Amino acid sequence: MIDRKFEVPPKSKIFAKTVYDNHTDRIVAGCTVLEHCFYVGIIARAIWRRLAPKVQELIPSCAITLAACHDIGKISPGFLKKIYEALFSSDPDFGQSDPAICSLLNCDSALFESNHAISGLRTFHDLKKTHKEWERVIANHHGGKFNLPLENANNFKFGGKDWQDVRIHLADQLIEKLGPLPPSDIKPNQDQVNMVLALTVFADWLASDERFLKNGQFPKETEMEQNAEDILNDIEWISSKPCQESCSFADLFGNGFIPNEVQRQFFEIANEPGIFIIEAPMGLGKTEAALWGALRLIQKGYHRGIYFALPTRTTSDKIHERMEVFLDRAFEDKPGVRLIHGSAWMRLPILTKQGFQKKEKRDPNSLKKIENDRDVGSLWYQSSKRGLLQPFAAGTVDQALLGMIPFVKHAFLRLFGLAGKVVILDEVHSYDIYTGTILDKLVQKLAKLGASVIILSATLTRERRNKLLSEFKDDKKEIYTDWRKQAQKNTVQNFSDKVILPDSTDPYPLISCRYHSGKTIHVNTKPLPDRVVYISHMEQGDPNLPSIIAKRAVSGEMILCILNTVDKAQSFYKKIKSELKDNFPLERIGLLHSRFPLWRREELENKWLGIYGKNGDRTCGAILVATQIVEQSVDIDADLIISDLAPTDMLLQRLGRLWRHSQKRKATKPEMIILHPPKGDNSYLERLGADAWVYSPYVLARSDEEWRKRDFIALPSEIRTILEATYQDRSENIEELQNLYNRMVEKRKTMEMKADSATRDQGLPVESADNCMTRYSDTPSLDLVLIKEVSDSGKKRCITLSDETTPDLVSKIRIGRSAVDIRRNTLSIRKNHRYPIDLTDHALDPILGQYFFSEYVPLFIDEETRRLKTLTGIETPYSYTNELGVFIEQQFNNHLKHDPLGYTLSEDNENECPEEFEW
């Protein structure tokens, strides 16, 4: 009786989905489950054919049929009941003449399993046609994690035996059309399962996207092969044709440019996949070397794209612009390059729900490139989950690291996006132990996924280099046998008749490489000519410093002051400005840090990077006070640098902003003044003050010791010397230093354990991603929305933001101009437990909250006092001006204390959030 009541509907009525019909304004039935599954298999096969060779080796061709079987669980009463109810709600006559559909519409939903992934998992397990490890592809293709249900596939909750027979028949049909499933006696490894899982999701999303349907019609079986190729071409997925190998360096980077020794030698050794580490001075052209080498690896057919990963969003934006020009010159079809980070969506064209612009001379019904936009090949990549699938992209390293955190939904898709590419990691020295540990795991994973990794740094220690090289290995012993023999003998190979020196010599510059084949090489280039930088020393808080800076600025020097915290930078700026008084044009002194809203920070960056850039206005002196945001990957050229004490590698990076280009200067010599902790009877930790919670106190002590010895430094020949002197292990005779060292080691162990925990799959639901961090901080952040005015216009509440824009808060719209306006008037601060902001007082409009995924609070700017207030008028400790940014009032700041041994990141690190703004 039960089987009769819940009989299987006709195959033509077993729908995979519903679609919205714009013509009738109704929900209508989409394709059948068989049609959808077969189409996914066809698209998966088209994708597989375009994969890099090493990635193809990971994915057996028979896995195409496995991908096609992904929705086998949709042939179940629990799932179809949801489909039929949606159709019935739009058309009350739907299914009334079909007893099978009527019975499902009238039954109790609780009788059946409604999640088709669980139904499919049970079905596939009972088929026993392939190894059970492949079942994850069926169970997890929507990003969830499910355990195998106890009931077998013939159980009533899945519809009974008749329904199972139909599911089996579907699998047999797909096998007949696409080929056999992976053999049941061969167990796949985790990477293989993840790659097939990602391939399945990729193909499923493409097959399900209605924008790809020509004239709104699902393709016929005879059209599917061509449609699949058209779709991949439309989204520019691995279809780019590189220029000929004879293309010169000047062709790629501009007439008049010839490669230097480091660039030439790196291009020569980039002839097969591996990990490459380029250690060379700041401003030597490591970026060009990396792109040139990456292109050669692509030309040779090893790889299918590039991801350029950097520490911050600002540096990602700059590299993205440079990659656009490079790809235009390097590839015949001028592929698009995607920008990927938490704020990248704001740089895209303003879009609407209705769609996007189309290029002329293309099929108007297919998904195409937005005219005049080089960020994306189409709207299809705009979701953060899909960004790394774009063949060419630049962004923050966090986007890649999220692939190593199992709790992040669709983390495997990020790894699939990196597989078979050239991944360039810049400024690797800037990451702490927590992020560095995840990075090491990523490098190891990329080796298994057929990627090459190019690591760039001016200040890498020997220990860090060797750690990165040792991580680039594979579990397959037969592939790495030769390398292991070499490692046991501690030998280094010769290459192209160049002199290869062992690690103990450590020349500089140095190119190191470990190929996938196992061979390890180290290539030292000819020594570069040195330039002498003079080092002066003063104590922090020296009352003479503002007058020294003022005098030299008035004389015409371009001065850059780099402080370790925002509070110190703001205070220093005010002191210098007070010293200058009327003797200096105010427009030539500025402040730059992370506590400005985005719109104001962009204004300041454009102004000061223009003044201090290669072709900047040097007609008179200038003073820029900034935090660490200017210490690397920015083209700033100063005559004199004033710097807080920082770790040696960071001080060297700051020196990279000194006398960067050939310029006419008022200064007589390149000089950096280091501000050391004041002398006194207090402990070193107390004398460090706020710097002790920005950087490791022990590392600061060792850096302080090394730099005090110097009145000058020869660059680049002494970079390696001072780095190793700072970081080499030694026994400490001073008890305080030994205690600081012990605390540092303990903190490192803690961070490594936290990173290991974050990257370990503990079987928890993927949706539980609250603690998935790629950067570690003990202090959570808070988004502040700066508002000038609130007014009511009829039933509508209107706001005016700090930049005078007035967003239209339309319900359920999270894209477009309003979203950009709101986020451009937002900044992040560290939550302060001593002076908290009442987070319950932010109900300006319920719609405002849809623009944020983290904690946020709108604050009014009092026009008279500049104090920031809550919506009910309660004053906070914070104030805001366009000149200073957000600052803490002096009466509060004097009592602000921090735990110097509590590990927190600098306020100016532009950290990525695990959950980005989604379209």
Coordinates of N, CA and C in Angstrom, one line a residue, residues 545-546 549-550 561 571-581 589 623 625:
L545 N 64.3 65.9 18.2 CA 63.9 65.3 16.9 C 63.0 66.1 16.0
P546 N 61.9 66.6 16.6 CA 61.0 67.4 15.7 C 61.7 68.6 15.0
I549 N 63.9 67.3 12.1 CA 63.0 67.0 11.0 C 62.6 68.3 10.3
A550 N 62.1 69.2 11.1 CA 61.6 70.5 10.5 C 62.7 71.2 9.7
C561 N 58.8 59.2 8.0 CA 58.8 58.8 9.4 C 57.9 57.6 9.5
S571 N 50.5 61.1 17.3 CA 51.2 62.0 18.2 C 52.4 62.7 17.6
F572 N 53.2 61.9 16.9 CA 54.4 62.4 16.3 C 54.1 63.4 15.2
Y573 N 53.1 63.1 14.4 CA 52.6 64.1 13.4 C 52.3 65.4 14.0
K574 N 51.5 65.4 15.1 CA 51.1 66.7 15.7 C 52.3 67.4 16.2
K575 N 53.3 66.7 16.8 CA 54.5 67.4 17.3 C 55.3 68.1 16.2
I576 N 55.5 67.4 15.1 CA 56.2 67.9 13.9 C 55.5 69.1 13.3
K577 N 54.2 69.0 13.2 CA 53.4 70.1 12.6 C 53.5 71.3 13.5
S578 N 53.4 71.1 14.8 CA 53.6 72.2 15.8 C 54.9 72.9 15.7
E579 N 56.0 72.1 15.4 CA 57.3 72.6 15.3 C 57.5 73.5 14.1
L580 N 56.8 73.0 13.0 CA 57.0 73.7 11.7 C 56.2 75.1 11.7
K581 N 55.1 75.1 12.4 CA 54.3 76.4 12.5 C 54.0 76.9 11.1
I589 N 53.0 68.2 4.4 CA 53.2 67.3 5.6 C 51.9 66.5 5.7
I623 N 57.2 66.0 4.3 CA 57.2 65.1 5.5 C 56.0 64.2 5.5
V625 N 54.4 61.1 7.7 CA 54.4 60.3 8.9 C 53.5 59.1 8.7

